[in-house]
XYZ file of C-alpha atoms in Angstrom:
176
model
C 75.951 -108.231 119.020
C 73.985 -107.611 115.830
C 72.809 -110.531 113.749
C 70.743 -110.949 110.613
C 67.016 -111.186 111.126
C 65.775 -111.239 107.517
C 63.890 -108.480 105.743
C 63.972 -104.960 107.159
C 61.770 -102.082 106.069
C 63.655 -98.789 106.317
C 61.323 -95.789 106.498
C 63.101 -92.443 106.407
C 61.946 -88.836 106.976
C 61.821 -85.890 104.608
C 64.149 -83.564 106.503
C 67.388 -85.499 105.899
C 66.473 -87.334 102.690
C 69.933 -88.751 102.002
C 71.734 -89.049 105.346
C 69.064 -90.871 107.329
C 67.872 -92.838 104.287
C 71.342 -94.245 103.558
C 72.242 -94.641 107.232
C 69.247 -96.862 107.935
C 69.940 -98.960 104.859
C 73.654 -99.333 105.586
C 72.961 -100.413 109.181
C 70.482 -103.068 108.068
C 72.718 -104.330 105.270
C 75.929 -104.609 107.300
C 74.101 -106.735 109.851
C 73.134 -109.174 107.086
C 69.552 -108.161 106.382
C 67.754 -107.504 103.121
C 66.154 -104.072 102.854
C 63.024 -102.592 101.387
C 63.631 -98.837 101.521
C 60.557 -96.624 101.813
C 61.582 -92.953 101.570
C 59.445 -90.052 102.711
C 56.619 -89.195 100.347
C 58.392 -85.941 99.441
C 61.827 -87.423 98.595
C 61.493 -90.302 96.115
C 63.977 -88.897 93.575
C 66.809 -88.548 96.095
C 66.065 -92.067 97.303
C 65.954 -93.504 93.791
C 69.351 -92.015 92.961
C 70.832 -93.252 96.247
C 69.590 -96.801 95.634
C 70.849 -96.639 92.048
C 74.307 -95.671 93.331
C 74.259 -98.453 95.947
C 73.359 -100.982 93.257
C 76.133 -99.701 90.981
C 78.556 -99.996 93.925
C 77.740 -103.693 94.236
C 74.722 -104.008 96.531
C 72.603 -106.670 94.813
C 69.141 -105.595 93.690
C 67.743 -108.699 95.392
C 69.079 -107.405 98.712
C 67.991 -103.767 98.391
C 64.693 -102.676 96.871
C 63.117 -99.235 96.694
C 59.437 -98.808 97.536
C 58.449 -95.160 97.063
C 54.898 -94.105 97.797
C 52.698 -92.819 100.538
C 53.197 -93.763 104.142
C 49.510 -94.526 104.535
C 49.560 -96.785 101.482
C 52.930 -98.406 100.768
C 54.397 -97.879 104.242
C 51.377 -99.294 106.027
C 51.186 -102.306 103.683
C 54.867 -103.094 104.136
C 54.632 -102.894 107.927
C 51.581 -105.170 107.932
C 53.329 -107.874 105.917
C 53.984 -111.077 107.877
C 57.251 -111.458 105.922
C 58.788 -108.415 107.584
C 61.353 -109.167 110.263
C 62.002 -105.595 111.318
C 61.338 -101.934 110.685
C 63.764 -99.081 111.054
C 61.758 -95.857 111.278
C 62.538 -92.183 111.774
C 59.578 -89.867 112.217
C 56.720 -89.048 114.537
C 55.771 -90.863 117.709
C 52.225 -91.375 116.420
C 53.473 -93.120 113.270
C 55.933 -95.237 115.268
C 53.049 -96.369 117.477
C 50.960 -97.322 114.405
C 53.915 -99.302 113.021
C 54.374 -101.020 116.388
C 50.708 -102.067 116.501
C 50.854 -103.273 112.907
C 53.956 -105.368 113.551
C 52.423 -106.820 116.714
C 49.396 -107.947 114.716
C 51.245 -109.316 111.680
C 54.553 -110.550 113.094
C 55.007 -110.291 116.873
C 58.662 -111.345 116.575
C 59.550 -108.443 114.284
C 61.775 -105.720 115.677
C 60.990 -102.017 115.599
C 63.813 -99.519 115.777
C 62.100 -96.141 116.056
C 63.855 -92.803 116.291
C 61.190 -90.240 117.064
C 63.121 -87.209 118.221
C 64.049 -86.253 121.680
C 63.981 -83.740 124.452
C 67.512 -82.543 123.933
C 68.827 -80.249 126.616
C 71.669 -77.780 126.991
C 73.059 -76.679 130.328
C 74.801 -73.309 130.465
C 76.743 -72.598 133.634
C 78.956 -69.718 134.755
C 82.011 -71.131 132.958
C 80.385 -70.975 129.518
C 81.367 -68.342 126.983
C 78.071 -66.533 126.384
C 78.731 -65.766 122.711
C 79.475 -69.399 121.959
C 76.537 -70.652 124.024
C 74.105 -68.280 122.290
C 75.408 -69.286 118.856
C 74.998 -72.960 119.688
C 71.552 -72.457 121.238
C 70.255 -70.596 118.193
C 71.823 -73.058 115.734
C 70.435 -76.094 117.506
C 66.977 -74.772 118.355
C 66.147 -72.767 115.239
C 68.255 -73.754 112.237
C 66.452 -76.226 109.977
C 63.304 -74.708 111.502
C 63.880 -76.985 114.491
C 63.103 -79.980 112.262
C 65.948 -82.129 113.493
C 65.793 -84.968 115.948
C 68.773 -83.418 117.687
C 67.266 -79.926 117.963
C 67.539 -78.202 121.329
C 64.256 -78.383 123.225
C 65.248 -77.556 126.822
C 67.646 -74.862 128.004
C 68.897 -74.751 131.576
C 70.868 -71.662 132.590
C 72.626 -71.108 135.889
C 70.732 -68.383 137.769
C 73.607 -65.961 138.285
C 74.362 -65.779 134.523
C 70.806 -66.120 133.222
C 69.966 -62.420 132.861
C 73.004 -61.583 130.687
C 72.797 -64.781 128.639
C 69.080 -64.423 127.988
C 69.521 -60.803 126.926
C 72.089 -61.949 124.325
C 69.879 -64.862 123.296
C 66.797 -62.685 122.791
C 68.857 -60.282 120.679
C 70.159 -63.138 118.538
C 66.677 -64.579 118.151
C 65.353 -61.163 117.123
C 68.069 -60.929 114.436
C 67.227 -64.395 113.168
């Protein structure tokens, strides 16, 4: 069961500047927390407009604040603040580890929710439709230049269908 903890810092990535930004904020707000939203360095205008719309929809400015700026500057300072009760972060493992160390030093009771990507796998067996599998493999692994947390990283193909499927996949990759 979720319960309010206090002040959450929401640090979002550049690759989904609205979806992840607003999702982090909404999750923190609906569980009763105040939010300081720190967008990616590259996306402050999208973030500013999103916060403006949330304020105009009724989210009090005292409950949601925008803190644009560099991760090394603003982000690091926010995470080192003893008044922070939690951080919601999407980005690299190295940055999540720095945030974790910073929170441990400044407020050991603060929570870190870090989404740092994954090793997402697809299994293709003999029942799979090769055309559909190849389309989904290419879309997941290569669209958005692979810059999605949900991007395909591991492909397992049943041996007796591997040769035909891989031939189709290589052709599709060549076209892309």
